């Protein structure tokens, strides 16, 4: 709790500069007795005298008063900046938190960090890898400044910049009849046992794509990660479908597998850079740098 108000600090500073309670009272538009009481209250709280007050002699600061005056003037200057929208608009954040959806982090996080640290060496870049739901809560709460995620479960309060459009990949065991195809349709996959993500928003979105075409897919497994999905597909447990597209054609358990893009145009999904509300510098510049990074990445990074 603050026991000394900004108004009382203004009175102390006015007296120090004026050298007179009467003159200071006129300058701050308050009665001399009220000013005197305020200064006395500050001294009482501090337990030290700020001024030497004697009749016929200008009011003088004590040694402690000179130290207090410097801190009081600095605090009042900071308070004035807080009240000035223009001054706030010119201030820059020294620390920025970038959130990223957990499935995007393995391919996007390190390149983004490298470019941002090169481009903004005076800004501390923090990162937070999280689920859809966590990002959707943390951005409006101010815990994350910018988040890179799929456009799932986000309401109208989020401002979106398109980072890239991605095509889902179907994962097969190498001996699957569809493994050698150039592309495959949702209709061709609907009758096959599917392996989908176990994240609620993700699986609802994927099932919605099938149902929008009047298809009723068969879900054989709900995988906790893309690598679990790839392993199940490589071992013949079904067809995995994921927007995340790791490099390589071998699962974690060493089994070969094949990937085939899903051809349906409506299945393409935007990756978006999101934030909420107006943002101070350098966040607009950081947003622009992140979006420029997407344009510079190889094609394989934009279809994951």
PDB file of C-alpha atoms in Angstrom:
ATOM      1  CA  UNK A   1       0.000   0.000   0.000  1.00  0.00           C
ATOM      2  CA  UNK A   2       1.223   3.510  -0.832  1.00  0.00           C
ATOM      3  CA  UNK A   3       1.106   5.915   2.123  1.00  0.00           C
ATOM      4  CA  UNK A   4       2.446   8.965   0.290  1.00  0.00           C
ATOM      5  CA  UNK A   5       0.323  10.214  -2.597  1.00  0.00           C
ATOM      6  CA  UNK A   6       1.551  11.777  -5.839  1.00  0.00           C
ATOM      7  CA  UNK A   7      -0.180  14.987  -4.798  1.00  0.00           C
ATOM      8  CA  UNK A   8       1.840  15.107  -1.587  1.00  0.00           C
ATOM      9  CA  UNK A   9       5.013  14.536  -3.582  1.00  0.00           C
ATOM     10  CA  UNK A  10       4.048  17.451  -5.837  1.00  0.00           C
ATOM     11  CA  UNK A  11       3.681  19.647  -2.774  1.00  0.00           C
ATOM     12  CA  UNK A  12       7.110  18.650  -1.435  1.00  0.00           C
ATOM     13  CA  UNK A  13       8.760  19.357  -4.811  1.00  0.00           C
ATOM     14  CA  UNK A  14       6.970  22.708  -5.098  1.00  0.00           C
ATOM     15  CA  UNK A  15       8.158  23.811  -1.659  1.00  0.00           C
ATOM     16  CA  UNK A  16      11.717  22.694  -2.416  1.00  0.00           C
ATOM     17  CA  UNK A  17      11.860  24.743  -5.611  1.00  0.00           C
ATOM     18  CA  UNK A  18       9.995  27.776  -4.292  1.00  0.00           C
ATOM     19  CA  UNK A  19      11.800  27.995  -0.955  1.00  0.00           C
ATOM     20  CA  UNK A  20       8.534  29.211   0.544  1.00  0.00           C
ATOM     21  CA  UNK A  21       5.315  27.535   1.653  1.00  0.00           C
ATOM     22  CA  UNK A  22       3.301  30.582   0.622  1.00  0.00           C
ATOM     23  CA  UNK A  23       4.750  30.774  -2.896  1.00  0.00           C
ATOM     24  CA  UNK A  24       4.523  27.009  -3.354  1.00  0.00           C
ATOM     25  CA  UNK A  25       0.865  27.037  -2.271  1.00  0.00           C
ATOM     26  CA  UNK A  26       0.099  29.642  -4.940  1.00  0.00           C
ATOM     27  CA  UNK A  27       1.907  27.628  -7.608  1.00  0.00           C
ATOM     28  CA  UNK A  28       0.008  24.411  -6.893  1.00  0.00           C
ATOM     29  CA  UNK A  29      -3.283  26.233  -6.257  1.00  0.00           C
ATOM     30  CA  UNK A  30      -3.852  25.105  -2.678  1.00  0.00           C
ATOM     31  CA  UNK A  31      -4.074  26.955   0.616  1.00  0.00           C
ATOM     32  CA  UNK A  32      -0.875  27.467   2.574  1.00  0.00           C
ATOM     33  CA  UNK A  33      -2.198  25.640   5.676  1.00  0.00           C
ATOM     34  CA  UNK A  34      -3.245  22.637   3.566  1.00  0.00           C
ATOM     35  CA  UNK A  35       0.186  22.551   1.950  1.00  0.00           C
ATOM     36  CA  UNK A  36       1.899  22.750   5.329  1.00  0.00           C
ATOM     37  CA  UNK A  37      -0.219  19.887   6.678  1.00  0.00           C
ATOM     38  CA  UNK A  38       0.603  17.713   3.654  1.00  0.00           C
ATOM     39  CA  UNK A  39       4.343  18.268   4.037  1.00  0.00           C
ATOM     40  CA  UNK A  40       4.137  17.547   7.766  1.00  0.00           C
ATOM     41  CA  UNK A  41       2.268  14.292   7.039  1.00  0.00           C
ATOM     42  CA  UNK A  42       5.003  13.173   4.656  1.00  0.00           C
ATOM     43  CA  UNK A  43       7.692  13.960   7.212  1.00  0.00           C
ATOM     44  CA  UNK A  44       5.755  12.145   9.917  1.00  0.00           C
ATOM     45  CA  UNK A  45       5.432   9.032   7.773  1.00  0.00           C
ATOM     46  CA  UNK A  46       9.126   9.075   6.879  1.00  0.00           C
ATOM     47  CA  UNK A  47      10.162   9.853  10.409  1.00  0.00           C
ATOM     48  CA  UNK A  48      12.658  12.408   9.089  1.00  0.00           C
ATOM     49  CA  UNK A  49      12.589  16.127   8.424  1.00  0.00           C
ATOM     50  CA  UNK A  50      12.610  17.216   4.789  1.00  0.00           C
ATOM     51  CA  UNK A  51      12.817  20.956   5.416  1.00  0.00           C
ATOM     52  CA  UNK A  52      14.248  23.435   7.884  1.00  0.00           C
ATOM     53  CA  UNK A  53      11.440  25.938   8.472  1.00  0.00           C
ATOM     54  CA  UNK A  54      12.244  29.130  10.386  1.00  0.00           C
ATOM     55  CA  UNK A  55      10.487  32.461  10.434  1.00  0.00           C
ATOM     56  CA  UNK A  56      11.961  35.065   8.115  1.00  0.00           C
ATOM     57  CA  UNK A  57      14.281  32.531   6.451  1.00  0.00           C
ATOM     58  CA  UNK A  58      13.586  30.697   3.182  1.00  0.00           C
ATOM     59  CA  UNK A  59      12.580  27.057   3.622  1.00  0.00           C
ATOM     60  CA  UNK A  60      15.650  24.874   3.099  1.00  0.00           C
ATOM     61  CA  UNK A  61      16.032  21.163   2.384  1.00  0.00           C
ATOM     62  CA  UNK A  62      17.767  18.966   4.908  1.00  0.00           C
ATOM     63  CA  UNK A  63      20.397  16.488   3.702  1.00  0.00           C
ATOM     64  CA  UNK A  64      17.757  13.751   3.788  1.00  0.00           C
ATOM     65  CA  UNK A  65      15.367  16.115   2.001  1.00  0.00           C
ATOM     66  CA  UNK A  66      17.774  16.525  -0.917  1.00  0.00           C
ATOM     67  CA  UNK A  67      17.936  12.754  -1.380  1.00  0.00           C
ATOM     68  CA  UNK A  68      14.162  12.471  -1.111  1.00  0.00           C
ATOM     69  CA  UNK A  69      13.652  15.306  -3.609  1.00  0.00           C
ATOM     70  CA  UNK A  70      15.638  13.531  -6.330  1.00  0.00           C
ATOM     71  CA  UNK A  71      13.573  10.350  -5.980  1.00  0.00           C
ATOM     72  CA  UNK A  72      10.302  12.290  -5.764  1.00  0.00           C
ATOM     73  CA  UNK A  73      11.055  14.198  -8.982  1.00  0.00           C
ATOM     74  CA  UNK A  74      11.934  10.963 -10.802  1.00  0.00           C
ATOM     75  CA  UNK A  75       8.719   9.319  -9.627  1.00  0.00           C
ATOM     76  CA  UNK A  76       6.603  12.291 -10.687  1.00  0.00           C
ATOM     77  CA  UNK A  77       8.291  12.286 -14.108  1.00  0.00           C
ATOM     78  CA  UNK A  78       7.437   8.587 -14.540  1.00  0.00           C
ATOM     79  CA  UNK A  79       3.850   9.262 -13.462  1.00  0.00           C
ATOM     80  CA  UNK A  80       3.589  12.063 -16.021  1.00  0.00           C
ATOM     81  CA  UNK A  81       4.732   9.704 -18.775  1.00  0.00           C
ATOM     82  CA  UNK A  82       2.100   7.170 -17.722  1.00  0.00           C
ATOM     83  CA  UNK A  83      -0.585   9.825 -18.135  1.00  0.00           C
ATOM     84  CA  UNK A  84       0.657  10.837 -21.589  1.00  0.00           C
ATOM     85  CA  UNK A  85      -0.717   8.553 -24.346  1.00  0.00           C
ATOM     86  CA  UNK A  86       1.796   9.987 -26.793  1.00  0.00           C
ATOM     87  CA  UNK A  87       4.730   9.137 -24.536  1.00  0.00           C
ATOM     88  CA  UNK A  88       3.440   5.616 -24.000  1.00  0.00           C
ATOM     89  CA  UNK A  89       3.141   5.186 -27.746  1.00  0.00           C
ATOM     90  CA  UNK A  90       6.831   6.025 -28.120  1.00  0.00           C
ATOM     91  CA  UNK A  91       7.995   3.514 -25.515  1.00  0.00           C
ATOM     92  CA  UNK A  92       9.259   0.090 -26.593  1.00  0.00           C
ATOM     93  CA  UNK A  93       8.921  -3.265 -24.903  1.00  0.00           C
ATOM     94  CA  UNK A  94      12.178  -4.787 -23.723  1.00  0.00           C
ATOM     95  CA  UNK A  95      10.686  -8.292 -23.462  1.00  0.00           C
ATOM     96  CA  UNK A  96       8.331 -10.106 -25.846  1.00  0.00           C
ATOM     97  CA  UNK A  97       6.721 -13.522 -25.383  1.00  0.00           C
ATOM     98  CA  UNK A  98       6.039 -15.569 -28.514  1.00  0.00           C
ATOM     99  CA  UNK A  99       3.614 -18.471 -28.184  1.00  0.00           C
ATOM    100  CA  UNK A 100       3.587 -21.333 -30.659  1.00  0.00           C
ATOM    101  CA  UNK A 101       1.293 -24.314 -31.084  1.00  0.00           C
ATOM    102  CA  UNK A 102       3.096 -27.454 -29.949  1.00  0.00           C
ATOM    103  CA  UNK A 103       2.872 -29.288 -33.308  1.00  0.00           C
ATOM    104  CA  UNK A 104       4.346 -26.285 -35.141  1.00  0.00           C
ATOM    105  CA  UNK A 105       7.213 -25.745 -32.711  1.00  0.00           C
ATOM    106  CA  UNK A 106       9.587 -28.486 -33.993  1.00  0.00           C
ATOM    107  CA  UNK A 107       9.755 -26.929 -37.471  1.00  0.00           C
ATOM    108  CA  UNK A 108       9.009 -23.243 -36.881  1.00  0.00           C
ATOM    109  CA  UNK A 109      10.337 -22.247 -33.473  1.00  0.00           C
ATOM    110  CA  UNK A 110      14.119 -22.386 -33.933  1.00  0.00           C
ATOM    111  CA  UNK A 111      14.186 -20.548 -37.317  1.00  0.00           C
ATOM    112  CA  UNK A 112      11.898 -17.823 -35.935  1.00  0.00           C
ATOM    113  CA  UNK A 113      14.016 -17.387 -32.818  1.00  0.00           C
ATOM    114  CA  UNK A 114      17.195 -17.098 -34.853  1.00  0.00           C
ATOM    115  CA  UNK A 115      15.766 -14.442 -37.162  1.00  0.00           C
ATOM    116  CA  UNK A 116      14.129 -12.442 -34.369  1.00  0.00           C
ATOM    117  CA  UNK A 117      17.261 -12.387 -32.237  1.00  0.00           C
ATOM    118  CA  UNK A 118      19.284 -11.243 -35.223  1.00  0.00           C
ATOM    119  CA  UNK A 119      16.753  -8.568 -36.120  1.00  0.00           C
ATOM    120  CA  UNK A 120      15.930  -7.374 -32.587  1.00  0.00           C
ATOM    121  CA  UNK A 121      19.090  -7.797 -30.482  1.00  0.00           C
ATOM    122  CA  UNK A 122      17.858  -5.291 -27.872  1.00  0.00           C
ATOM    123  CA  UNK A 123      14.652  -7.268 -27.173  1.00  0.00           C
ATOM    124  CA  UNK A 124      14.475 -10.335 -24.931  1.00  0.00           C
ATOM    125  CA  UNK A 125      12.496 -12.947 -26.887  1.00  0.00           C
ATOM    126  CA  UNK A 126      10.765 -15.507 -24.692  1.00  0.00           C
ATOM    127  CA  UNK A 127       8.829 -18.484 -26.043  1.00  0.00           C
ATOM    128  CA  UNK A 128       5.989 -20.647 -24.836  1.00  0.00           C
ATOM    129  CA  UNK A 129       5.018 -23.893 -26.591  1.00  0.00           C
ATOM    130  CA  UNK A 130       1.426 -24.799 -25.784  1.00  0.00           C
ATOM    131  CA  UNK A 131      -1.867 -26.344 -26.889  1.00  0.00           C
ATOM    132  CA  UNK A 132      -4.645 -24.570 -28.804  1.00  0.00           C
ATOM    133  CA  UNK A 133      -6.612 -23.988 -25.624  1.00  0.00           C
ATOM    134  CA  UNK A 134      -3.681 -22.599 -23.644  1.00  0.00           C
ATOM    135  CA  UNK A 135      -2.740 -20.150 -26.395  1.00  0.00           C
ATOM    136  CA  UNK A 136      -6.354 -19.020 -26.754  1.00  0.00           C
ATOM    137  CA  UNK A 137      -6.417 -18.153 -23.039  1.00  0.00           C
ATOM    138  CA  UNK A 138      -2.907 -16.716 -22.663  1.00  0.00           C
ATOM    139  CA  UNK A 139      -2.998 -14.211 -25.547  1.00  0.00           C
ATOM    140  CA  UNK A 140      -6.075 -12.225 -24.370  1.00  0.00           C
ATOM    141  CA  UNK A 141      -4.735 -12.388 -20.802  1.00  0.00           C
ATOM    142  CA  UNK A 142      -1.536 -10.615 -21.885  1.00  0.00           C
ATOM    143  CA  UNK A 143       0.694 -13.553 -20.944  1.00  0.00           C
ATOM    144  CA  UNK A 144       1.669 -14.059 -24.605  1.00  0.00           C
ATOM    145  CA  UNK A 145       2.165 -11.126 -26.987  1.00  0.00           C
ATOM    146  CA  UNK A 146       2.020 -13.033 -30.283  1.00  0.00           C
ATOM    147  CA  UNK A 147       1.067 -16.625 -31.045  1.00  0.00           C
ATOM    148  CA  UNK A 148       1.608 -18.799 -34.096  1.00  0.00           C
ATOM    149  CA  UNK A 149      -1.140 -21.399 -34.365  1.00  0.00           C
ATOM    150  CA  UNK A 150      -3.830 -22.885 -36.553  1.00  0.00           C
ATOM    151  CA  UNK A 151      -7.000 -20.820 -36.850  1.00  0.00           C
ATOM    152  CA  UNK A 152      -9.016 -23.174 -34.671  1.00  0.00           C
ATOM    153  CA  UNK A 153     -11.131 -22.154 -31.675  1.00  0.00           C
ATOM    154  CA  UNK A 154     -10.300 -18.438 -31.944  1.00  0.00           C
ATOM    155  CA  UNK A 155     -13.118 -15.909 -31.620  1.00  0.00           C
ATOM    156  CA  UNK A 156     -13.497 -12.436 -33.141  1.00  0.00           C
ATOM    157  CA  UNK A 157     -11.401 -10.778 -30.420  1.00  0.00           C
ATOM    158  CA  UNK A 158      -8.229 -12.181 -32.025  1.00  0.00           C
ATOM    159  CA  UNK A 159      -6.491 -10.255 -34.781  1.00  0.00           C
ATOM    160  CA  UNK A 160      -5.061 -12.588 -37.394  1.00  0.00           C
ATOM    161  CA  UNK A 161      -2.244 -12.352 -39.942  1.00  0.00           C
ATOM    162  CA  UNK A 162      -1.923 -15.217 -42.415  1.00  0.00           C
ATOM    163  CA  UNK A 163       1.427 -16.960 -41.986  1.00  0.00           C
ATOM    164  CA  UNK A 164       0.915 -19.795 -44.453  1.00  0.00           C
ATOM    165  CA  UNK A 165      -1.609 -22.270 -45.834  1.00  0.00           C
ATOM    166  CA  UNK A 166      -0.931 -25.940 -45.178  1.00  0.00           C
ATOM    167  CA  UNK A 167      -2.149 -29.117 -46.811  1.00  0.00           C
ATOM    168  CA  UNK A 168      -2.856 -32.195 -44.660  1.00  0.00           C
ATOM    169  CA  UNK A 169      -0.725 -35.244 -45.235  1.00  0.00           C
ATOM    170  CA  UNK A 170      -1.924 -38.832 -45.235  1.00  0.00           C
ATOM    171  CA  UNK A 171       0.554 -41.332 -43.741  1.00  0.00           C
ATOM    172  CA  UNK A 172       0.636 -44.956 -44.975  1.00  0.00           C
ATOM    173  CA  UNK A 173       2.603 -48.134 -44.518  1.00  0.00           C
ATOM    174  CA  UNK A 174       4.719 -48.550 -47.692  1.00  0.00           C
ATOM    175  CA  UNK A 175       2.701 -51.558 -48.893  1.00  0.00           C
ATOM    176  CA  UNK A 176      -0.634 -49.727 -48.687  1.00  0.00           C
ATOM    177  CA  UNK A 177      -2.397 -49.506 -52.110  1.00  0.00           C
ATOM    178  CA  UNK A 178      -2.580 -45.704 -51.822  1.00  0.00           C
ATOM    179  CA  UNK A 179       1.034 -45.216 -50.693  1.00  0.00           C
ATOM    180  CA  UNK A 180       2.325 -44.610 -54.208  1.00  0.00           C
ATOM    181  CA  UNK A 181      -0.248 -42.018 -55.173  1.00  0.00           C
ATOM    182  CA  UNK A 182       0.645 -38.407 -55.991  1.00  0.00           C
ATOM    183  CA  UNK A 183      -2.350 -37.232 -53.959  1.00  0.00           C
ATOM    184  CA  UNK A 184      -5.417 -38.710 -52.293  1.00  0.00           C
ATOM    185  CA  UNK A 185      -8.931 -37.408 -51.570  1.00  0.00           C
ATOM    186  CA  UNK A 186     -10.931 -37.389 -48.358  1.00  0.00           C
ATOM    187  CA  UNK A 187     -13.508 -39.591 -50.071  1.00  0.00           C
ATOM    188  CA  UNK A 188     -10.846 -42.232 -50.703  1.00  0.00           C
ATOM    189  CA  UNK A 189      -9.780 -42.117 -47.060  1.00  0.00           C
ATOM    190  CA  UNK A 190     -13.251 -42.159 -45.511  1.00  0.00           C
ATOM    191  CA  UNK A 191     -13.612 -45.921 -45.650  1.00  0.00           C
ATOM    192  CA  UNK A 192     -10.175 -46.608 -44.183  1.00  0.00           C
ATOM    193  CA  UNK A 193      -9.322 -46.875 -40.451  1.00  0.00           C
ATOM    194  CA  UNK A 194      -7.959 -43.445 -39.568  1.00  0.00           C
ATOM    195  CA  UNK A 195      -5.403 -42.293 -37.017  1.00  0.00           C
ATOM    196  CA  UNK A 196      -6.140 -38.724 -35.893  1.00  0.00           C
ATOM    197  CA  UNK A 197      -4.848 -36.380 -33.202  1.00  0.00           C
ATOM    198  CA  UNK A 198      -6.382 -36.728 -29.761  1.00  0.00           C
ATOM    199  CA  UNK A 199      -6.643 -32.921 -29.331  1.00  0.00           C
ATOM    200  CA  UNK A 200     -10.306 -31.977 -29.205  1.00  0.00           C
ATOM    201  CA  UNK A 201     -10.206 -29.017 -31.586  1.00  0.00           C
ATOM    202  CA  UNK A 202      -8.006 -30.865 -34.048  1.00  0.00           C
ATOM    203  CA  UNK A 203     -10.093 -34.024 -34.274  1.00  0.00           C
ATOM    204  CA  UNK A 204     -13.354 -32.063 -34.488  1.00  0.00           C
ATOM    205  CA  UNK A 205     -11.926 -30.036 -37.339  1.00  0.00           C
ATOM    206  CA  UNK A 206     -10.752 -33.120 -39.218  1.00  0.00           C
ATOM    207  CA  UNK A 207     -14.046 -34.973 -38.747  1.00  0.00           C
ATOM    208  CA  UNK A 208     -15.872 -31.837 -39.873  1.00  0.00           C
ATOM    209  CA  UNK A 209     -13.992 -31.901 -43.189  1.00  0.00           C
ATOM    210  CA  UNK A 210     -15.287 -35.406 -43.895  1.00  0.00           C
ATOM    211  CA  UNK A 211     -18.821 -34.658 -42.745  1.00  0.00           C
ATOM    212  CA  UNK A 212     -18.988 -31.534 -44.928  1.00  0.00           C
ATOM    213  CA  UNK A 213     -18.825 -33.959 -47.865  1.00  0.00           C
ATOM    214  CA  UNK A 214     -21.399 -36.312 -46.371  1.00  0.00           C
ATOM    215  CA  UNK A 215     -18.713 -38.798 -45.363  1.00  0.00           C
ATOM    216  CA  UNK A 216     -18.615 -40.786 -42.120  1.00  0.00           C
ATOM    217  CA  UNK A 217     -15.002 -41.678 -41.330  1.00  0.00           C
ATOM    218  CA  UNK A 218     -13.849 -44.570 -39.148  1.00  0.00           C
ATOM    219  CA  UNK A 219     -11.433 -43.472 -36.398  1.00  0.00           C
ATOM    220  CA  UNK A 220      -9.237 -46.392 -35.347  1.00  0.00           C
ATOM    221  CA  UNK A 221      -6.800 -44.481 -33.102  1.00  0.00           C
ATOM    222  CA  UNK A 222      -6.429 -41.077 -31.462  1.00  0.00           C
ATOM    223  CA  UNK A 223      -2.722 -40.342 -31.249  1.00  0.00           C
ATOM    224  CA  UNK A 224      -1.142 -38.155 -28.564  1.00  0.00           C
ATOM    225  CA  UNK A 225       1.516 -36.853 -30.985  1.00  0.00           C
ATOM    226  CA  UNK A 226       2.422 -36.792 -34.657  1.00  0.00           C
ATOM    227  CA  UNK A 227       5.209 -39.307 -34.088  1.00  0.00           C
ATOM    228  CA  UNK A 228       2.827 -41.744 -32.395  1.00  0.00           C
ATOM    229  CA  UNK A 229       0.514 -41.296 -35.379  1.00  0.00           C
ATOM    230  CA  UNK A 230       3.359 -41.962 -37.829  1.00  0.00           C
ATOM    231  CA  UNK A 231       4.449 -45.066 -35.936  1.00  0.00           C
ATOM    232  CA  UNK A 232       0.938 -46.496 -35.914  1.00  0.00           C
ATOM    233  CA  UNK A 233       0.585 -45.806 -39.653  1.00  0.00           C
ATOM    234  CA  UNK A 234       3.991 -47.340 -40.437  1.00  0.00           C
ATOM    235  CA  UNK A 235       2.952 -50.488 -38.575  1.00  0.00           C
ATOM    236  CA  UNK A 236      -0.267 -50.876 -40.557  1.00  0.00           C
ATOM    237  CA  UNK A 237      -2.671 -49.697 -37.862  1.00  0.00           C
ATOM    238  CA  UNK A 238      -4.458 -47.331 -40.233  1.00  0.00           C
ATOM    239  CA  UNK A 239      -3.978 -44.106 -42.181  1.00  0.00           C
ATOM    240  CA  UNK A 240      -2.669 -41.116 -40.266  1.00  0.00           C
ATOM    241  CA  UNK A 241      -3.796 -37.619 -41.247  1.00  0.00           C
ATOM    242  CA  UNK A 242      -1.956 -34.589 -39.996  1.00  0.00           C
ATOM    243  CA  UNK A 243      -1.218 -31.004 -40.969  1.00  0.00           C
ATOM    244  CA  UNK A 244       2.204 -31.400 -39.403  1.00  0.00           C
ATOM    245  CA  UNK A 245       4.682 -32.755 -41.917  1.00  0.00           C
ATOM    246  CA  UNK A 246       7.963 -33.900 -40.316  1.00  0.00           C
ATOM    247  CA  UNK A 247      10.924 -34.477 -42.584  1.00  0.00           C
ATOM    248  CA  UNK A 248      11.967 -38.050 -43.285  1.00  0.00           C
ATOM    249  CA  UNK A 249      10.167 -41.232 -44.267  1.00  0.00           C
ATOM    250  CA  UNK A 250      10.962 -43.334 -41.191  1.00  0.00           C
ATOM    251  CA  UNK A 251       8.984 -43.431 -37.939  1.00  0.00           C
ATOM    252  CA  UNK A 252      10.624 -43.192 -34.509  1.00  0.00           C
ATOM    253  CA  UNK A 253      10.619 -46.976 -34.227  1.00  0.00           C
ATOM    254  CA  UNK A 254      12.560 -47.307 -37.487  1.00  0.00           C
ATOM    255  CA  UNK A 255       9.707 -48.364 -39.754  1.00  0.00           C
ATOM    256  CA  UNK A 256       9.465 -46.882 -43.269  1.00  0.00           C
ATOM    257  CA  UNK A 257       6.302 -45.021 -44.172  1.00  0.00           C
ATOM    258  CA  UNK A 258       4.884 -43.022 -47.068  1.00  0.00           C
ATOM    259  CA  UNK A 259       3.201 -39.631 -47.132  1.00  0.00           C
ATOM    260  CA  UNK A 260       0.661 -38.445 -49.677  1.00  0.00           C
ATOM    261  CA  UNK A 261      -0.908 -34.943 -49.747  1.00  0.00           C
ATOM    262  CA  UNK A 262      -4.683 -34.690 -49.365  1.00  0.00           C
ATOM    263  CA  UNK A 263      -6.003 -33.115 -52.558  1.00  0.00           C
ATOM    264  CA  UNK A 264      -9.243 -31.475 -51.356  1.00  0.00           C
ATOM    265  CA  UNK A 265      -8.848 -27.685 -51.539  1.00  0.00           C
ATOM    266  CA  UNK A 266     -11.212 -27.153 -48.596  1.00  0.00           C
ATOM    267  CA  UNK A 267      -8.872 -29.217 -46.419  1.00  0.00           C
ATOM    268  CA  UNK A 268      -6.106 -26.601 -46.635  1.00  0.00           C
ATOM    269  CA  UNK A 269      -5.736 -24.845 -43.289  1.00  0.00           C
ATOM    270  CA  UNK A 270      -4.273 -21.428 -42.449  1.00  0.00           C
ATOM    271  CA  UNK A 271      -1.498 -21.011 -39.930  1.00  0.00           C
ATOM    272  CA  UNK A 272      -2.022 -17.585 -38.392  1.00  0.00           C
ATOM    273  CA  UNK A 273      -0.049 -15.158 -36.272  1.00  0.00           C
ATOM    274  CA  UNK A 274      -2.514 -13.810 -33.710  1.00  0.00           C
ATOM    275  CA  UNK A 275      -2.651 -11.087 -31.086  1.00  0.00           C
ATOM    276  CA  UNK A 276      -5.263  -9.075 -29.212  1.00  0.00           C
ATOM    277  CA  UNK A 277      -5.647  -5.294 -29.065  1.00  0.00           C
ATOM    278  CA  UNK A 278      -3.260  -2.485 -29.931  1.00  0.00           C
ATOM    279  CA  UNK A 279       0.402  -3.295 -29.423  1.00  0.00           C
ATOM    280  CA  UNK A 280       3.362  -1.077 -28.517  1.00  0.00           C
ATOM    281  CA  UNK A 281       6.663  -1.130 -30.381  1.00  0.00           C
ATOM    282  CA  UNK A 282       8.438  -3.256 -31.346  1.00  0.00           C
ATOM    283  CA  UNK A 283       5.571  -5.777 -31.676  1.00  0.00           C
ATOM    284  CA  UNK A 284       4.322  -4.469 -35.060  1.00  0.00           C
ATOM    285  CA  UNK A 285       7.883  -4.761 -36.416  1.00  0.00           C
ATOM    286  CA  UNK A 286       8.254  -8.246 -34.935  1.00  0.00           C
ATOM    287  CA  UNK A 287       4.962  -9.316 -36.519  1.00  0.00           C
ATOM    288  CA  UNK A 288       6.205  -8.097 -39.892  1.00  0.00           C
ATOM    289  CA  UNK A 289       9.492  -9.959 -39.439  1.00  0.00           C
ATOM    290  CA  UNK A 290       7.702 -13.215 -38.604  1.00  0.00           C
ATOM    291  CA  UNK A 291       5.439 -12.924 -41.632  1.00  0.00           C
ATOM    292  CA  UNK A 292       8.442 -12.170 -43.846  1.00  0.00           C
ATOM    293  CA  UNK A 293      10.121 -15.292 -42.477  1.00  0.00           C
ATOM    294  CA  UNK A 294       7.220 -17.427 -43.712  1.00  0.00           C
ATOM    295  CA  UNK A 295       7.669 -16.089 -47.249  1.00  0.00           C
ATOM    296  CA  UNK A 296      11.391 -16.947 -47.178  1.00  0.00           C
ATOM    297  CA  UNK A 297      11.021 -20.506 -45.926  1.00  0.00           C
ATOM    298  CA  UNK A 298      11.362 -23.475 -48.328  1.00  0.00           C
ATOM    299  CA  UNK A 299       8.115 -24.879 -49.739  1.00  0.00           C
ATOM    300  CA  UNK A 300       8.332 -27.937 -47.481  1.00  0.00           C
ATOM    301  CA  UNK A 301       7.941 -25.668 -44.446  1.00  0.00           C
ATOM    302  CA  UNK A 302       4.678 -24.204 -45.730  1.00  0.00           C
ATOM    303  CA  UNK A 303       2.853 -27.462 -46.316  1.00  0.00           C
ATOM    304  CA  UNK A 304       3.577 -29.099 -42.955  1.00  0.00           C
TER     305      UNK A 304
END
